[in-house]
């Protein structure tokens, strides 16, 4: 049994932000921190006080975090970025909204005394006889303190206060992981109600000391147990009243915390087997498929999530094609008009859309990547709509005359025809690049639609059925918003965004097979008509080749894909291996091309050159962040691994931004999830000279001063499948709609009886749903028992403490 927490975050938009630039505007972006650790950075939206981001993230993390904070920043090219304001959502607030928190939240100013982090290791005990008792506080060490100085560290000391008396520790210079090992004693006043307060401060020579956090103890409670030792989380100083600095604007967020208790695989087998059996059997005369019940009772609000969970489950079982084929048949049975086929957000549409994202994202990148990059790099002014043409944005021609509206439109059409032609050529050549399971699924769709709507009456329907997913739900959205499909790191500016929108419209028109209705809707797209008509012919030819795949070829392609080592992540990074006692500088990093597979992390000089070295995944012991002060850069990670001789080595890799850093850490942690010898602690600094830069320890091979964070990962489209988690998520959904499924089943059964189904046949027809309800009840009982056992375990731990 495992407890897993995930945090879904959608940063929608901001409004009424204050102007931070002399132009009267700002360049806002968001930083998301979980317990003061930066996890996510959105793209910058330039020159606006009402930015729209629309970015979604899912973070897997231990259930012990305390809060998630959103910092809205203003990007500056020449100076440090300005902080506009923040929104903080504590764990208890998120726990009160099981369906997720959604809405607008006002930004508040940053109070330095609330920006605390880290923990302190203390031993508090009461000593002596009843006559002269002493209160002793031993301060061992602290970890992950806030960085208050420009060097990326702090100079921490401890101030202990009790009953009007104050004692202070020595100052540990340049460390966020200080070790004091100092003891403080006070005369215990039995009648006093005053609490013991342990504060941590950053010492400054010329300015006032900075507050780093505090821990407060109730001495009356301590007298019962006599002593208390452990790591205690540092808390902010809430004693000062908040000063209202005026309106800082607001942020629209959607945040959902989900805690899942995942049982061992054996508990989910009856549910998985039942669903797989239903998919293999397909719809039978007189029977009501379980998938129909799930479809009918799943609301629009959660249909996307249910669809992706089912797709991942059946992908893991090797039945994704069969599952989607069943949905195709059920959807076709309900559809009378071919022009409405797969146009709604049904379970079939959402499942196919999810399947393409999970199984085809690498294919999408290879097709769209070059054209999208070209659009971003060229930054051409493109506009076809006469009502939106802005002559001033175009500039002058070589003869120093302003271009006319018709010239702008003609030039824009040439640019779009070039982009569209390049994109269509890439699609036409990509048949063999398309994953075999996607091709086979489109073959099934093509065949089913052709049977339901014969070609002599409905010439293009089976082609449009394919393009309704491939073009309208996959290619076109990715062209329109490349950032959301990981094709670009930043959102497009206004000019590039308009070019991408027009290009996406052209792809949609081709996907609709250039119907008269689509031509009439936006007549100003007419200059692209020759290229669009050509594109329709090329698209039909491409689809004909795409679906022309025999089962043997499908199996051979799938087998070849299984045998080859899949690349989990790749890209350029800077590497530094520590050698000798010299200083470590960011300039000493060397740029190499890294490739992470399911077997090893390797690197070479260029993407095409032979891999020159590698670290076997089974030898990796930790993948963690490095303190900013170590290299003068905040985007450095370390990989601790064992070399061929069994010696511990550390590779330091520098990334270009916080997102890239967290994506690499996440990927490394996922592929090492089954490593049995992962470290529990590590040093976030480097061993320079004769000591660690973080905690100043002189034992190079000693225990680390901070705890590792193996459990913190980001959800990505290429994540390995997790069958137990997917089964649990499906179970939780089915449990929530169980009564709705019962009612729907009875309603459908009544319709069948009215249509002539005999009473004696009913038990046989109820077999599938009845088995499902039994399976759900068994799983519910198993979860209840696991919850009781876990509660008893926690009670035992509390008693022992």
mmCIF file of C-alpha atoms in Angstrom, residues 51 85 290 333 336 419 458 557 576 579 588 624 677 694 772:
data_model
loop_
_atom_site.group_PDB
_atom_site.id
_atom_site.type_symbol
_atom_site.label_atom_id
_atom_site.label_comp_id
_atom_site.label_asym_id
_atom_site.label_seq_id
_atom_site.Cartn_x
_atom_site.Cartn_y
_atom_site.Cartn_z
ATOM 1 C CA UNK A 51 -1.646 38.555 -18.819
ATOM 2 C CA UNK A 85 2.882 40.118 -5.329
ATOM 3 C CA UNK A 290 -20.056 -1.318 -19.179
ATOM 4 C CA UNK A 333 -24.541 3.797 -33.332
ATOM 5 C CA UNK A 336 -27.383 9.928 -37.547
ATOM 6 C CA UNK A 419 4.554 27.722 -44.019
ATOM 7 C CA UNK A 458 -20.850 10.167 -48.136
ATOM 8 C CA UNK A 557 6.513 -2.190 -36.028
ATOM 9 C CA UNK A 576 31.311 19.891 -14.550
ATOM 10 C CA UNK A 579 38.486 17.481 -9.437
ATOM 11 C CA UNK A 588 34.316 25.749 -16.101
ATOM 12 C CA UNK A 624 19.085 16.773 -6.475
ATOM 13 C CA UNK A 677 20.027 1.989 -2.726
ATOM 14 C CA UNK A 694 26.718 24.006 2.578
ATOM 15 C CA UNK A 772 -18.740 -4.480 -11.594
#
